[in-house]
Coordinates of C-alpha atoms in Angstrom, one line a residue:
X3 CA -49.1 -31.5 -43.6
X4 CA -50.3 -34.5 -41.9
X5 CA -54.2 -33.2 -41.3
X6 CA -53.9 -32.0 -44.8
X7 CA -52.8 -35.4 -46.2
X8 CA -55.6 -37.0 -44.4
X9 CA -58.1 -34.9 -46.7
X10 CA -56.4 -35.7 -49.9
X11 CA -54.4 -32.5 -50.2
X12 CA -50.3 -32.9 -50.7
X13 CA -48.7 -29.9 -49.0
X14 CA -44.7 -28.6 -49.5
X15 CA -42.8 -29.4 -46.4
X16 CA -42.1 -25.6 -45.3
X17 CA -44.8 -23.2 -44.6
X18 CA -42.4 -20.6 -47.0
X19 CA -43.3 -23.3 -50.0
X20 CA -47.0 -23.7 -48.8
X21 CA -47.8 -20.2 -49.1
X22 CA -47.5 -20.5 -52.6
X23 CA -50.3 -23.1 -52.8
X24 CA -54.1 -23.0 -52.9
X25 CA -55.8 -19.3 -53.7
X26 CA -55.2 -16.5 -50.9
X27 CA -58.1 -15.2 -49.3
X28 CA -59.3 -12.4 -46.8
X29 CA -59.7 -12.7 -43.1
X30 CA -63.3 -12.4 -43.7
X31 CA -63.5 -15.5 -46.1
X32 CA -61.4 -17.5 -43.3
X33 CA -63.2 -20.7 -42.8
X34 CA -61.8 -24.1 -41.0
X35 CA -58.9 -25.6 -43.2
X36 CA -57.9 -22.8 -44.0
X37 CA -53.8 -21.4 -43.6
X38 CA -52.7 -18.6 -41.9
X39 CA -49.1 -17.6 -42.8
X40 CA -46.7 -15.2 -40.4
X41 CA -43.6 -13.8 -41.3
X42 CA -40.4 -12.8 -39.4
X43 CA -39.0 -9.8 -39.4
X44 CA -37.7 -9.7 -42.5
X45 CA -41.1 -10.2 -44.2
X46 CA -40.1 -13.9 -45.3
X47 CA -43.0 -16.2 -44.6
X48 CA -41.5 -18.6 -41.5
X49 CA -44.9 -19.8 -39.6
X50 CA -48.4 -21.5 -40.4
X51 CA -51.2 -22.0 -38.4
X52 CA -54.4 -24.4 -39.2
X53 CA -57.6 -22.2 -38.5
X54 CA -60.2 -24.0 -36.8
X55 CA -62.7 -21.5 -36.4
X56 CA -64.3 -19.2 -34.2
X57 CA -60.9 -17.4 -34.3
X58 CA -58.5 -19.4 -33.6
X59 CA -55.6 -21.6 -35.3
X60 CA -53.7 -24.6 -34.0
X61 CA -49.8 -24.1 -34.6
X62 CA -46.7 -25.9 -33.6
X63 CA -45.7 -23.4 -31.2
X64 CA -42.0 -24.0 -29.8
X65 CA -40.7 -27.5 -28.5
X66 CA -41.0 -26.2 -25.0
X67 CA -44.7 -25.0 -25.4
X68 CA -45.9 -27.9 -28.0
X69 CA -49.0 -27.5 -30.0
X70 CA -51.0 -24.4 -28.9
X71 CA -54.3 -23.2 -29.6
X72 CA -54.2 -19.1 -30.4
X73 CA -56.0 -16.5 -31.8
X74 CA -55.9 -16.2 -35.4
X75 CA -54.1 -13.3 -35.1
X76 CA -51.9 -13.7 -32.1
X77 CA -49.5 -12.7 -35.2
X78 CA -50.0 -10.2 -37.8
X79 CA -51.1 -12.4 -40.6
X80 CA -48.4 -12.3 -43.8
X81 CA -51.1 -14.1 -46.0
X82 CA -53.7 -16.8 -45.7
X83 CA -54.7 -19.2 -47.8
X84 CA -57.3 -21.7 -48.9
X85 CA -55.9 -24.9 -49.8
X86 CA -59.2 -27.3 -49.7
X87 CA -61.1 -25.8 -52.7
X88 CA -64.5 -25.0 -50.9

């Protein structure tokens, strides 16, 4: 939300409720700004990622591990989204 605010875009607080904004996109469109959404097992949205390019997304991993640098898909992807407009 914070790196999003800094750009002039208002995010939801949970990633559930951010999935539901901007206009979902392929992996192949992914470009950096862009959100990658996982889900749990139940299929409900519970993760997002930042991608940053060349692959990879920053995340809020776990308190213990901090924020981690991973592969785009370290996850199967539930959705991504573009929330910047370009």
């Amino acid at each position: 939300m914070s790196v999003m605010a800094h750009f002039g875009v208002s995010l939801p607080r949970d990633s559930r409720s951010q999935s539901g904004a901007g206009r979902s996109i392929t992996s192949s469109q992914m470009r950096p700004g862009d959100l990658v959404f996982y889900a749990g097992s139940g299929g409900t949205i519970n993760h997002v990622a930042l991608y940053i390019g060349n692959g990879q997304v920053c995340h809020a991993s776990t308190a213990k591990t901090g924020i981690k640098i991973s592969t785009w898909n370290y996850r199967s992807p539930a959705k991504i989204v573009n929330v910047l407009g370009d």
